[in-house]
Short mmCIF file of N, CA and C and ligand atoms in Angstrom, two decimals:
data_model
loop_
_atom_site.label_atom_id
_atom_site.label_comp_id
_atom_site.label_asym_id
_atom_site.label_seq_id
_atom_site.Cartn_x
_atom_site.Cartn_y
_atom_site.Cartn_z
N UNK T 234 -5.35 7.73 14.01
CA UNK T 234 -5.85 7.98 12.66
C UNK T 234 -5.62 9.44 12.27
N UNK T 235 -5.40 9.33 11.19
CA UNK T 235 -5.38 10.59 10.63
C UNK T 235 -6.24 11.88 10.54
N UNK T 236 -6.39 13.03 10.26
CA UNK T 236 -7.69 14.10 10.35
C UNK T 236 -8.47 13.32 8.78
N UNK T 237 -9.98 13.77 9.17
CA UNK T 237 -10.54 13.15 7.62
C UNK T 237 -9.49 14.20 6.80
N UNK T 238 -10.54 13.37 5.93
CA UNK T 238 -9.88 14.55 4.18
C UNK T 238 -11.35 15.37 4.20
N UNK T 239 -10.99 16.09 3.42
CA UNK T 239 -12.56 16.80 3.07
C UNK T 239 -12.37 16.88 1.48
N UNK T 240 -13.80 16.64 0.91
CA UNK T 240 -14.03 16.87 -0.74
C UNK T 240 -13.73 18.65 -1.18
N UNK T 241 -12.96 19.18 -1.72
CA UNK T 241 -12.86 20.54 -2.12
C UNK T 241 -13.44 21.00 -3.19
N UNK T 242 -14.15 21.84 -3.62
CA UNK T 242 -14.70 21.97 -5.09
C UNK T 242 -13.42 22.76 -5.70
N UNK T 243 -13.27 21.91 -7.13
CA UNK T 243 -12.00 22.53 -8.11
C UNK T 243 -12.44 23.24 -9.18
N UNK T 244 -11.91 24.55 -9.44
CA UNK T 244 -12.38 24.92 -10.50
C UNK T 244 -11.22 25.17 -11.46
N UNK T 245 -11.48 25.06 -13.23
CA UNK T 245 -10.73 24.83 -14.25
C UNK T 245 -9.57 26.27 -14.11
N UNK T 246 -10.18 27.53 -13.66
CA UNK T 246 -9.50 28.41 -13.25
C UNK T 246 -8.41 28.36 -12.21
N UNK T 247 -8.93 28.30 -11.45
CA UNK T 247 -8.38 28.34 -10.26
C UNK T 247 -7.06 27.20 -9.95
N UNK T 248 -7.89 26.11 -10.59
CA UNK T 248 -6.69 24.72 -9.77
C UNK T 248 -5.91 23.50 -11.11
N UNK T 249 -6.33 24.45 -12.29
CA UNK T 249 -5.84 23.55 -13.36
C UNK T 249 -4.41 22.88 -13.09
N UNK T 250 -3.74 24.03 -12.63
CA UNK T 250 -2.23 23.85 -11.97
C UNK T 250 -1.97 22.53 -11.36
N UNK T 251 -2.64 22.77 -10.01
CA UNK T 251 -3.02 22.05 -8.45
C UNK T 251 -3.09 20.65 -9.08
N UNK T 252 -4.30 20.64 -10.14
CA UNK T 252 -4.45 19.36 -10.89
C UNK T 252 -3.55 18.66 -11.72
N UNK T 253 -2.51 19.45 -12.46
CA UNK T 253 -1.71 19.18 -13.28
C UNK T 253 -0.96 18.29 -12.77
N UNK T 254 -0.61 18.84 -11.29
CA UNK T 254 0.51 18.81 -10.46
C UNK T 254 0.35 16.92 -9.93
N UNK T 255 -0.49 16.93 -9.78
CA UNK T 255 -1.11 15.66 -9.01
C UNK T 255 -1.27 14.70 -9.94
N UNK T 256 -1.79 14.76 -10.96
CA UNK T 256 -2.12 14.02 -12.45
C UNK T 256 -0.73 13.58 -12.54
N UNK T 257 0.43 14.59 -12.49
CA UNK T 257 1.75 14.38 -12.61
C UNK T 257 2.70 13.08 -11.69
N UNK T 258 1.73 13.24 -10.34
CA UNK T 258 2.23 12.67 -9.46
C UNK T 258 1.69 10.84 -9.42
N UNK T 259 0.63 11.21 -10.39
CA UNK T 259 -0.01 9.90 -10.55
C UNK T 259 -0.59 9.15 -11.82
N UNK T 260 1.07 9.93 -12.34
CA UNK T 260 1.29 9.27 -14.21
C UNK T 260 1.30 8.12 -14.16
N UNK T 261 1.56 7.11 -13.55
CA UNK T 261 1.27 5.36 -13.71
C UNK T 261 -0.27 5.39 -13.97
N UNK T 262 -1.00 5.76 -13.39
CA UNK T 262 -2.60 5.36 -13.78
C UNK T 262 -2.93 6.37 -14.95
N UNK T 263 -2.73 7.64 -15.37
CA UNK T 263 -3.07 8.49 -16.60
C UNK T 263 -2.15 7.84 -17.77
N UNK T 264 -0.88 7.32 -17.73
CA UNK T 264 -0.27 6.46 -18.54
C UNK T 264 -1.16 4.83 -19.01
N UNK T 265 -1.30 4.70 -18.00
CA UNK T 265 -1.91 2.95 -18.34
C UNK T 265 -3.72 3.60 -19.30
N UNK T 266 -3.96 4.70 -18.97
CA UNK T 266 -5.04 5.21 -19.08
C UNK T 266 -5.30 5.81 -21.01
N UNK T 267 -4.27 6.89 -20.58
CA UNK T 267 -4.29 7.44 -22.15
C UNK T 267 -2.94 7.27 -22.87
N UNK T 268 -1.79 6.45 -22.58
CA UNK T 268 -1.04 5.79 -22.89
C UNK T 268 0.25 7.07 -22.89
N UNK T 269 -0.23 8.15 -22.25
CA UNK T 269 1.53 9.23 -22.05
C UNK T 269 1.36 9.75 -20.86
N UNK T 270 2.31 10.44 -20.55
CA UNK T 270 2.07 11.34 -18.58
C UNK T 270 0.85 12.87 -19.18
N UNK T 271 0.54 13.21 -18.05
CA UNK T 271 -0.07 13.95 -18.48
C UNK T 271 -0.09 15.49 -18.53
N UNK T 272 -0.69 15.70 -19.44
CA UNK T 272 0.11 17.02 -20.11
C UNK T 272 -1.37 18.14 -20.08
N UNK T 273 -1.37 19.84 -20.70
CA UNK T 273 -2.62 20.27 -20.02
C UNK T 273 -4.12 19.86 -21.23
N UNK T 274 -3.61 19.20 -21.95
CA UNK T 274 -4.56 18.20 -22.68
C UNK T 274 -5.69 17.83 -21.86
N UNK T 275 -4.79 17.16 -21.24
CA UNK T 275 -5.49 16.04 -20.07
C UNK T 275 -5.73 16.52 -19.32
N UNK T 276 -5.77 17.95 -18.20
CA UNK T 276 -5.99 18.68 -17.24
C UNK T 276 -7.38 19.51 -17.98
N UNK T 277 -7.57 19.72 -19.30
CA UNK T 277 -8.25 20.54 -19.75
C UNK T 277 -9.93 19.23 -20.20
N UNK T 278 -9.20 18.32 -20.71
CA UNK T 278 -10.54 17.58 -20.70
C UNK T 278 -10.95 16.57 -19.15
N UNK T 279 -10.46 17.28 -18.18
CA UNK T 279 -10.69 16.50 -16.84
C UNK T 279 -11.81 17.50 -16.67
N UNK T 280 -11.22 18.91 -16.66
CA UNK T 280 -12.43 19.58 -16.00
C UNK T 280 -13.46 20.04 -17.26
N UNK T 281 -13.46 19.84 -18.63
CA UNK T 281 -14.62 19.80 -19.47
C UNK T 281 -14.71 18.71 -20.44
N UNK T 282 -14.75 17.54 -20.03
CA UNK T 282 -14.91 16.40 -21.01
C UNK T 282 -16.76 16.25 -20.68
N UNK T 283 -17.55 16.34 -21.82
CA UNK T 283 -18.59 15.63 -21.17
C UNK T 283 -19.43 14.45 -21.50
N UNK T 284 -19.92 13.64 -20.97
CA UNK T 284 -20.36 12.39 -21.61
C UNK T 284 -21.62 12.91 -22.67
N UNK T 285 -21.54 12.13 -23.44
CA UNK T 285 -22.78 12.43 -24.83
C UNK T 285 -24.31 12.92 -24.03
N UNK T 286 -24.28 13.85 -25.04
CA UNK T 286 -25.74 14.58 -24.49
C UNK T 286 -25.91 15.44 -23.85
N UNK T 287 -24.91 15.58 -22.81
CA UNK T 287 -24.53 16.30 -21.50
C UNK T 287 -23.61 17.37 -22.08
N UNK T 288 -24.37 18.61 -20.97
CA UNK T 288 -23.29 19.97 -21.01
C UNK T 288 -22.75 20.17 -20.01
N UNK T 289 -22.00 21.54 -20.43
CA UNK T 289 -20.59 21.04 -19.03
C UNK T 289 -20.83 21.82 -17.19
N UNK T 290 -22.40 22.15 -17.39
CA UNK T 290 -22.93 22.43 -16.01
C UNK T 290 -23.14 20.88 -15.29
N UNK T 291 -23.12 19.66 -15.98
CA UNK T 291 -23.30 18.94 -15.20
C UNK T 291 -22.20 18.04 -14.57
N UNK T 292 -20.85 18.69 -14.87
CA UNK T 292 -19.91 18.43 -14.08
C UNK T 292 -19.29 18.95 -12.84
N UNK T 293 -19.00 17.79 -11.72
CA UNK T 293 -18.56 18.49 -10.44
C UNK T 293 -16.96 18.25 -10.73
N UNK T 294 -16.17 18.44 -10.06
CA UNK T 294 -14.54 18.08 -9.71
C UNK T 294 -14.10 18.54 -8.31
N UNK T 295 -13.62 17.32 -7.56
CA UNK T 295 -13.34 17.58 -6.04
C UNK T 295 -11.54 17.56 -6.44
N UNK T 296 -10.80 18.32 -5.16
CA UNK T 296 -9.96 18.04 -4.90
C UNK T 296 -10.23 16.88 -3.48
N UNK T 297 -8.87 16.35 -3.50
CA UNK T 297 -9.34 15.17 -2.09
C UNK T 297 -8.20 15.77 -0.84
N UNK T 298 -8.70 16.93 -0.29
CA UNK T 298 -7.55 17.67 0.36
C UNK T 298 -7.66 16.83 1.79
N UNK T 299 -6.28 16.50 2.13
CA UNK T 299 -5.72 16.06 3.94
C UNK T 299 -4.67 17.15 4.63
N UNK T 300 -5.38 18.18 5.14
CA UNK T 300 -4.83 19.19 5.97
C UNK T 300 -4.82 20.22 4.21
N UNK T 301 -3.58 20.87 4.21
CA UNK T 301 -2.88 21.37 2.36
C UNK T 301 -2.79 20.92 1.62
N UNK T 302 -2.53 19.77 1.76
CA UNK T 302 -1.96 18.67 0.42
C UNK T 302 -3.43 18.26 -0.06
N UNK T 303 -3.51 18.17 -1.61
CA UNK T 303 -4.32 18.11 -2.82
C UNK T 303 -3.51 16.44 -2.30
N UNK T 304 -4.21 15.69 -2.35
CA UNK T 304 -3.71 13.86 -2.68
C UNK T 304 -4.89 13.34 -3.24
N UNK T 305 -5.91 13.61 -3.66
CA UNK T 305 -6.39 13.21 -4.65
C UNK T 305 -7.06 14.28 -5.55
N UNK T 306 -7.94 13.93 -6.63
CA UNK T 306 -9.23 14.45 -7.40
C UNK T 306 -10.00 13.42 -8.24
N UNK T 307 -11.12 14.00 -8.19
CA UNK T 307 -12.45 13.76 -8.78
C UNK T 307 -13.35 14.40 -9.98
N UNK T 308 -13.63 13.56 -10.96
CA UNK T 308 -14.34 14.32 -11.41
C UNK T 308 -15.99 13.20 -11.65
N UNK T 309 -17.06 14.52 -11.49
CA UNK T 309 -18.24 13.43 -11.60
C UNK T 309 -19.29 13.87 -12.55
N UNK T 310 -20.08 13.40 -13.41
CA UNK T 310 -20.91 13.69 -14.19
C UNK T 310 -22.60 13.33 -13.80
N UNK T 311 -23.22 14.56 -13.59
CA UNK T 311 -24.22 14.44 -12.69
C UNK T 311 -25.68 13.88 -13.67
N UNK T 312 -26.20 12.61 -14.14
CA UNK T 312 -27.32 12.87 -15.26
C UNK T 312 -26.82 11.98 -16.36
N UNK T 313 -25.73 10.97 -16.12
CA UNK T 313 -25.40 9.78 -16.83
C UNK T 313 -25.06 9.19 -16.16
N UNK T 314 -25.83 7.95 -16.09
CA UNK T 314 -26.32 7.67 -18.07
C UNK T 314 -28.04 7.84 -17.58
N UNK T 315 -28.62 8.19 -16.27
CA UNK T 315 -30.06 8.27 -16.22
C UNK T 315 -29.75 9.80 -15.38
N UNK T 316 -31.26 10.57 -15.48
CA UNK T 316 -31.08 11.98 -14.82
C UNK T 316 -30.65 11.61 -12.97
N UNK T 317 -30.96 10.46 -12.77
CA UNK T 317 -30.26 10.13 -10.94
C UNK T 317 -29.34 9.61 -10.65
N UNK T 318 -28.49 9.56 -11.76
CA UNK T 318 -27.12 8.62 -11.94
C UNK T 318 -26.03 9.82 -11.57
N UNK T 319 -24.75 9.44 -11.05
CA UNK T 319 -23.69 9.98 -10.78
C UNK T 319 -22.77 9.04 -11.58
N UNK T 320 -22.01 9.64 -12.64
CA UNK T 320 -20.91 8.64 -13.40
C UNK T 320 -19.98 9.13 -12.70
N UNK T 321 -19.04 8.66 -12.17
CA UNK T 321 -17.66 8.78 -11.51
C UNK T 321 -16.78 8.76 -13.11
N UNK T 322 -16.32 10.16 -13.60
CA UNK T 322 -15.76 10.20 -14.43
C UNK T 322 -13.78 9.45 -13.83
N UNK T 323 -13.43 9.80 -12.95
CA UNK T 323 -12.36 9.53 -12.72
C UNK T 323 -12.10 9.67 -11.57
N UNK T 324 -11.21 8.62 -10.71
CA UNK T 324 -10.64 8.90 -9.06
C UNK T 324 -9.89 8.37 -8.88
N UNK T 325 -8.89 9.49 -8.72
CA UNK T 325 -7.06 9.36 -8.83
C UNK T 325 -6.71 9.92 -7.25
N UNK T 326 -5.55 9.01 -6.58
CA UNK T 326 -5.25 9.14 -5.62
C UNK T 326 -4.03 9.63 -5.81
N UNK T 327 -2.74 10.14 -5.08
CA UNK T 327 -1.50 10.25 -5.37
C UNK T 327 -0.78 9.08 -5.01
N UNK T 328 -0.03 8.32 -5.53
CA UNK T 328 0.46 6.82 -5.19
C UNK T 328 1.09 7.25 -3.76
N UNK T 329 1.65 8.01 -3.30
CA UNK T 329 2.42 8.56 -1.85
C UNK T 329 1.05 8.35 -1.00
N UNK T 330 0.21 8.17 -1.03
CA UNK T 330 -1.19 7.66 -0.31
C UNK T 330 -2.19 7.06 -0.33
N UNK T 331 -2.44 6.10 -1.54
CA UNK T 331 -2.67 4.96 -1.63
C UNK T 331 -2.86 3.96 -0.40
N UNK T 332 -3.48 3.20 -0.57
CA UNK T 332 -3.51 2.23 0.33
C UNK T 332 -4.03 2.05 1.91
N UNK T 333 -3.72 3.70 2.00
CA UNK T 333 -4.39 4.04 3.62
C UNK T 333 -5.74 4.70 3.36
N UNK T 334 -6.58 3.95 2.80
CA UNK T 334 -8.26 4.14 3.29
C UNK T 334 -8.96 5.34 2.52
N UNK T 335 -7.57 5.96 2.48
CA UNK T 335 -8.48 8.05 1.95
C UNK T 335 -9.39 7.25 1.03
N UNK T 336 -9.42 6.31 -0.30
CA UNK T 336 -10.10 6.26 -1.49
C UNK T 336 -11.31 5.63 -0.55
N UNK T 337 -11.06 4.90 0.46
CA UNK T 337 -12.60 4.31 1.02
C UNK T 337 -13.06 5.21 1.66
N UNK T 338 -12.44 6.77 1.95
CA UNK T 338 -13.66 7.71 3.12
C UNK T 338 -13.80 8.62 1.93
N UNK T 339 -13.25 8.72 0.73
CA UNK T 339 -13.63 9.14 -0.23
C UNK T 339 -15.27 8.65 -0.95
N UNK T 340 -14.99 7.50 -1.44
CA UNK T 340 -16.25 6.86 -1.78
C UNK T 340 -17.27 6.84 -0.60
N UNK T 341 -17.01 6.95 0.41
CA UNK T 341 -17.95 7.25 1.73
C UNK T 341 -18.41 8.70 1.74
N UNK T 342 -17.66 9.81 1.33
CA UNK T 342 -18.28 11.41 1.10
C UNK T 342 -19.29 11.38 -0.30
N UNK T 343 -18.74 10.73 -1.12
CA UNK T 343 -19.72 10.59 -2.36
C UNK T 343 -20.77 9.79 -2.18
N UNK T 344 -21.13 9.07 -1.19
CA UNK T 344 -21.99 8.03 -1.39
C UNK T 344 -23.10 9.06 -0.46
N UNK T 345 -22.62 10.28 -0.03
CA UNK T 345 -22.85 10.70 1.30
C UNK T 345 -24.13 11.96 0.30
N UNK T 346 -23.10 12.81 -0.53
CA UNK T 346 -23.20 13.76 -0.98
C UNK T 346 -24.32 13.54 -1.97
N UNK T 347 -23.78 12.47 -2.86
CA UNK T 347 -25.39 11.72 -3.84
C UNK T 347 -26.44 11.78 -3.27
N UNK T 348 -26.74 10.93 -2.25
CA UNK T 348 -27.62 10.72 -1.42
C UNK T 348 -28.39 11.99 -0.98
N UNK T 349 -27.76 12.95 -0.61
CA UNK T 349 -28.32 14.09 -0.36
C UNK T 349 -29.25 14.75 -1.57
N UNK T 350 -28.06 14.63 -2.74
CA UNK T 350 -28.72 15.17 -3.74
C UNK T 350 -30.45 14.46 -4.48
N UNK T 351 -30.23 13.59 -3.54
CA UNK T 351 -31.56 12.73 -4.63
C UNK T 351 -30.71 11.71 -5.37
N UNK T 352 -29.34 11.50 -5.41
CA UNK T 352 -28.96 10.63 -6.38
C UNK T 352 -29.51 9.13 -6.61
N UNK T 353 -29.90 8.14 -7.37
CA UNK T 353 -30.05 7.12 -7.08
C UNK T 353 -28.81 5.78 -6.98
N UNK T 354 -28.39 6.10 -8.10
CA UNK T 354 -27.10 5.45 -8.54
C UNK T 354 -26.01 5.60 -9.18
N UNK T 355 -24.65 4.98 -8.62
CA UNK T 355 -23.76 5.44 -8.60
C UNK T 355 -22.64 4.30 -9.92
N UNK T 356 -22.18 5.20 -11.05
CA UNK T 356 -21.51 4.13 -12.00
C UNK T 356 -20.21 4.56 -12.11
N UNK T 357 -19.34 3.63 -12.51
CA UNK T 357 -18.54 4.05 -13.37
C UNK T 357 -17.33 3.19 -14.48
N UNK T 358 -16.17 3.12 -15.00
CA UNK T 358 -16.31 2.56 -15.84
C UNK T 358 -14.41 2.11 -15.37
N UNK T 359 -14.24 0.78 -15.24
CA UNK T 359 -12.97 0.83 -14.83
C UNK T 359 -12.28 -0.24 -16.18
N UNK T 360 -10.89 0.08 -16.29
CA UNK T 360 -10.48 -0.32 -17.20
C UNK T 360 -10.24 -2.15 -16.81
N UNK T 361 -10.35 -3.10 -17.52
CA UNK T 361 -10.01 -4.21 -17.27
C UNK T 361 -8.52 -4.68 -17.35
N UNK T 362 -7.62 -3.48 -17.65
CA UNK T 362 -6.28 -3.55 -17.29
C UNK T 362 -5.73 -3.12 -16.13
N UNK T 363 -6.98 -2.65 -15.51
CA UNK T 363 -6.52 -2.22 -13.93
C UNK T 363 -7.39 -3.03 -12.69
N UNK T 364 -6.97 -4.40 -12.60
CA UNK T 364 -7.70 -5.44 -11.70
C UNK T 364 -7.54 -4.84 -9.73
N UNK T 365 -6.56 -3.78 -9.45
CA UNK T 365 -6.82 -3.33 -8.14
C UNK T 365 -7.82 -2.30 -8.22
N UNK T 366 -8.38 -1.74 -9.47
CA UNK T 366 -9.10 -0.44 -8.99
C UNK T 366 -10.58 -1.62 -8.60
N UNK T 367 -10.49 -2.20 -9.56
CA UNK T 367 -11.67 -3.12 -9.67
C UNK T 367 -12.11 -3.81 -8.39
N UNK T 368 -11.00 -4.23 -7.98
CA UNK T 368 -10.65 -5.03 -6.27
C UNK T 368 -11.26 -3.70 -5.55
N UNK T 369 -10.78 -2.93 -5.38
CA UNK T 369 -11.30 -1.85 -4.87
C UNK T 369 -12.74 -1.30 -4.91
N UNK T 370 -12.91 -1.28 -6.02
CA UNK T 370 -14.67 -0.77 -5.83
C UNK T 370 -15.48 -1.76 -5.16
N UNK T 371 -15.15 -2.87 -5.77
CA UNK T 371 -15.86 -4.19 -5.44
C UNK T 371 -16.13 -4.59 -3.86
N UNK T 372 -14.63 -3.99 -3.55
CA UNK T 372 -15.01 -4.11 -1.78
C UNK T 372 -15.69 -2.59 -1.17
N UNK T 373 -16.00 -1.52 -2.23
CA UNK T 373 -16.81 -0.62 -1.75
C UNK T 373 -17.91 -0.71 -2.35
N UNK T 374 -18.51 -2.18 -2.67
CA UNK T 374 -19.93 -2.38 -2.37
C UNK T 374 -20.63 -2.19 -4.20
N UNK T 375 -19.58 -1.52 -4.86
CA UNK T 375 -20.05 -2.18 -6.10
C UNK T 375 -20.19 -2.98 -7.01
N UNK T 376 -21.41 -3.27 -8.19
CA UNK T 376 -21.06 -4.53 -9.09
C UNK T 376 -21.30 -4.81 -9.93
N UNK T 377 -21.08 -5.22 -10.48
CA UNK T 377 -21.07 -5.69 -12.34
C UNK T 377 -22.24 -4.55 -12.38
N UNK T 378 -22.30 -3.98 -13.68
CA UNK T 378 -23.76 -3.22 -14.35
C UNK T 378 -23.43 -3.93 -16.06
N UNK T 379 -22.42 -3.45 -16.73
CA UNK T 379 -22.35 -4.47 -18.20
C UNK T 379 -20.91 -4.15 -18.49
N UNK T 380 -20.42 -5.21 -19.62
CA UNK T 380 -19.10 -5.26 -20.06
C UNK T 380 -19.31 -3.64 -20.97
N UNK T 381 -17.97 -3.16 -21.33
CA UNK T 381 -17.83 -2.05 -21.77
C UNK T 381 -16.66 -2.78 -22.93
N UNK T 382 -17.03 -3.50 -23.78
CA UNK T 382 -15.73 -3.60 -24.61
C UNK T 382 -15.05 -2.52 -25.62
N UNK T 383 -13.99 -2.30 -25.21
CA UNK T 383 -13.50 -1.51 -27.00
C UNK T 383 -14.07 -1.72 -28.05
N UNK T 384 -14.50 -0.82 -28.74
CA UNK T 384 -14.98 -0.58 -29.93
C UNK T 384 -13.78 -0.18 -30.88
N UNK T 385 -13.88 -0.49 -32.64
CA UNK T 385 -13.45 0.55 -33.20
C UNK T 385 -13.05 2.41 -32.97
N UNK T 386 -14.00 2.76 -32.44
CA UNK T 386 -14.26 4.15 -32.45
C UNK T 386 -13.77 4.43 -31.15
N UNK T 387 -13.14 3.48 -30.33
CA UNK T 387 -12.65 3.96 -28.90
C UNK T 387 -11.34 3.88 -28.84
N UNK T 388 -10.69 4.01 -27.61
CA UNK T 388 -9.65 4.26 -27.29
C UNK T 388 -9.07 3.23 -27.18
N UNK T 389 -9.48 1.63 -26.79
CA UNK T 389 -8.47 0.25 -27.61
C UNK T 389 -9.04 -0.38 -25.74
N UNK T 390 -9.57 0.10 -24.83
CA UNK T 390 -9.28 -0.67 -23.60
C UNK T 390 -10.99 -1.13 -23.91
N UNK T 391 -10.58 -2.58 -23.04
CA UNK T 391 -12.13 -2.82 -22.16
C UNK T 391 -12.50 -2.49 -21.24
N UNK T 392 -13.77 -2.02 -20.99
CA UNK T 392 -13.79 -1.63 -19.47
C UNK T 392 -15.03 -2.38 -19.22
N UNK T 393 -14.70 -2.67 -17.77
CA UNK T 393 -16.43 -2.83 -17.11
C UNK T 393 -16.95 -1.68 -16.51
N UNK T 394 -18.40 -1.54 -16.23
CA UNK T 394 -19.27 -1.03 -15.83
C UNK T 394 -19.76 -1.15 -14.32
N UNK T 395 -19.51 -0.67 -14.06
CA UNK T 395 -19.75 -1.20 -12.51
C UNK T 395 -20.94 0.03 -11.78
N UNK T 396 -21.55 -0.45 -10.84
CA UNK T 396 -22.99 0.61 -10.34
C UNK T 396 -22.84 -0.33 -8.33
N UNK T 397 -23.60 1.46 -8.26
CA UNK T 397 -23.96 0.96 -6.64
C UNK T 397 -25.31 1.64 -6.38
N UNK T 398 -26.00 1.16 -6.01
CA UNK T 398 -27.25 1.71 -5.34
C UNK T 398 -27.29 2.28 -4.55
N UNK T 399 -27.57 3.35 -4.31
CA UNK T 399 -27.56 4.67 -3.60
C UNK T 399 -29.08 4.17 -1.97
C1 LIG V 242 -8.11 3.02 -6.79
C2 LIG V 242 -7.78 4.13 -5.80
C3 LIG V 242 -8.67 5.35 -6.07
C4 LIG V 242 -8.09 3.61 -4.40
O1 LIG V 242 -7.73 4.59 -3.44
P1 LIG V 242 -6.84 4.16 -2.17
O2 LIG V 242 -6.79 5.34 -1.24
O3 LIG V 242 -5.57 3.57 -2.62
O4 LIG V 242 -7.82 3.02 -1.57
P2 LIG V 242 -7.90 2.39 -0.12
O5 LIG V 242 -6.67 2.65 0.65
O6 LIG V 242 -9.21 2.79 0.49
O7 LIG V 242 -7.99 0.85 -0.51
C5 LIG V 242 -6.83 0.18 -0.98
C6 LIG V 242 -7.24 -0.74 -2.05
O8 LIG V 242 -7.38 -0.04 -3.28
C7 LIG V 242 -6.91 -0.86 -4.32
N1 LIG V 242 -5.82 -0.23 -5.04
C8 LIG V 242 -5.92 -0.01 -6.36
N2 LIG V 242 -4.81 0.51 -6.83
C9 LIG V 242 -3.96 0.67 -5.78
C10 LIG V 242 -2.65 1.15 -5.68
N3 LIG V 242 -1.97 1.58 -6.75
N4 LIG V 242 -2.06 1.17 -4.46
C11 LIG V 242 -2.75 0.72 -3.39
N5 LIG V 242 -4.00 0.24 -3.44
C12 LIG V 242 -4.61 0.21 -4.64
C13 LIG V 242 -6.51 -2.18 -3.74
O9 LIG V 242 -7.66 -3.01 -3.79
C14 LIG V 242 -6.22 -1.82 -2.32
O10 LIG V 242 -6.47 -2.90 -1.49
P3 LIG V 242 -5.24 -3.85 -1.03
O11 LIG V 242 -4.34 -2.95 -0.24
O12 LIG V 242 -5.92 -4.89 -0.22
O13 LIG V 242 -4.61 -4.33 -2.29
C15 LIG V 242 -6.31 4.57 -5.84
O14 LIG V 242 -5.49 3.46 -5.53
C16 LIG V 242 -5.87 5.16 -7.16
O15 LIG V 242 -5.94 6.37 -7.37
N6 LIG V 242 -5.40 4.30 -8.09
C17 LIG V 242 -4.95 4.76 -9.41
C18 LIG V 242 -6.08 5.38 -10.21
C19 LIG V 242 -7.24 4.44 -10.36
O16 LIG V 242 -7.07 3.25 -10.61
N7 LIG V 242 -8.46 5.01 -10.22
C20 LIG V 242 -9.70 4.28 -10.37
C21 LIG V 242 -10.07 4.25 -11.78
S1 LIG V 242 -11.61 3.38 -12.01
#
């Protein structure tokens, strides 16, 4: 087996680049997502997008480092949609590593790190055009919370809602 990964804290300074770079590497899911590759648009509202209500102290962003290599990131919103909730704003792997587990010892450091914090529960919102991310959470123990349909005022996808109990 491989060395773990470890969660890295990213900052908008420091690793916008690092992030760009990787976002780049894993334009099939930011494409199916916001419908172009991604550009520093999208690097800039990764590390300050915040869900309604919320300011932008209550965002974390991991890199998902294995040895040097950045192969994934995270971003999480600490206080939605309840003050013990962790929203998993986004978790992008690099497709060159996919498939070998990192996203399950990933969700195993977060489930780790919540927990510590007091978190209670864990959400987030997957598109219903992406049936492996879904496969995926589902076998990391999460489940239905409510349909998320497109609205007028949204971006055109459905998503579900999905939660895990901490
Ligand atoms: C979903 C994701 C984070 C999972 O990480 P991972 O390291 O590939 O996950 P694991 O190796 O622990 O588990 C593999 C499982 O993830 C799922 N998966 C989802 N998309 C996948 C992909 N493009 N390639 C491989 N597995 C994928 C499958 O269920 C797969 O199981 P299978 O091999 O039996 O089909 C990662 O594949 C990814 O970044 N996908 C694109 C972005 C995305 O969909 N993010 C989630 C948004 S809610």
């Amino acid at each position: 087996m491989k060395d773990d990964i470890i969660l890295s804290t990213l900052t908008q300074a420091e690793h916008s680049i690092d992030a760009l770079d990787l976002a780049r590497r894993a334009a099939d899911y930011v494409t199916l997502e916001v419908g172009h590759i991604p550009d520093d648009a999208y690097i800039r509202d990764f590390f300050t997008a915040t869900p309604p209500d919320l300011g932008p102290e209550c965002l974390l962003h991991f890199g998902v480092m294995e040895g040097p290599a950045m192969v994934g990131m995270i971003c999480i919103a600490e206080g939605y949609e309840y003050p013990d909730d962790w929203w998993i704003g986004l978790m992008l792997i690099d497709p060159a590593f996919r498939g070998q587990r990192i996203g399950h010892r990933v969700v195993e450091k977060i489930k780790r790190r919540a927990t510590a914090r007091g978190i209670n529960m864990l959400k987030l919102a997957v598109l219903t055009a992406n049936p492996r991310a879904l496969k995926f959470w589902h076998r990391e123990g999460f489940v239905h919370h409510r349909d998320a349909p497109a609205t007028p005022q949204s971006d055109g996808h459905d998503r579900v809602v999905l939660k895990y109990q901490l």
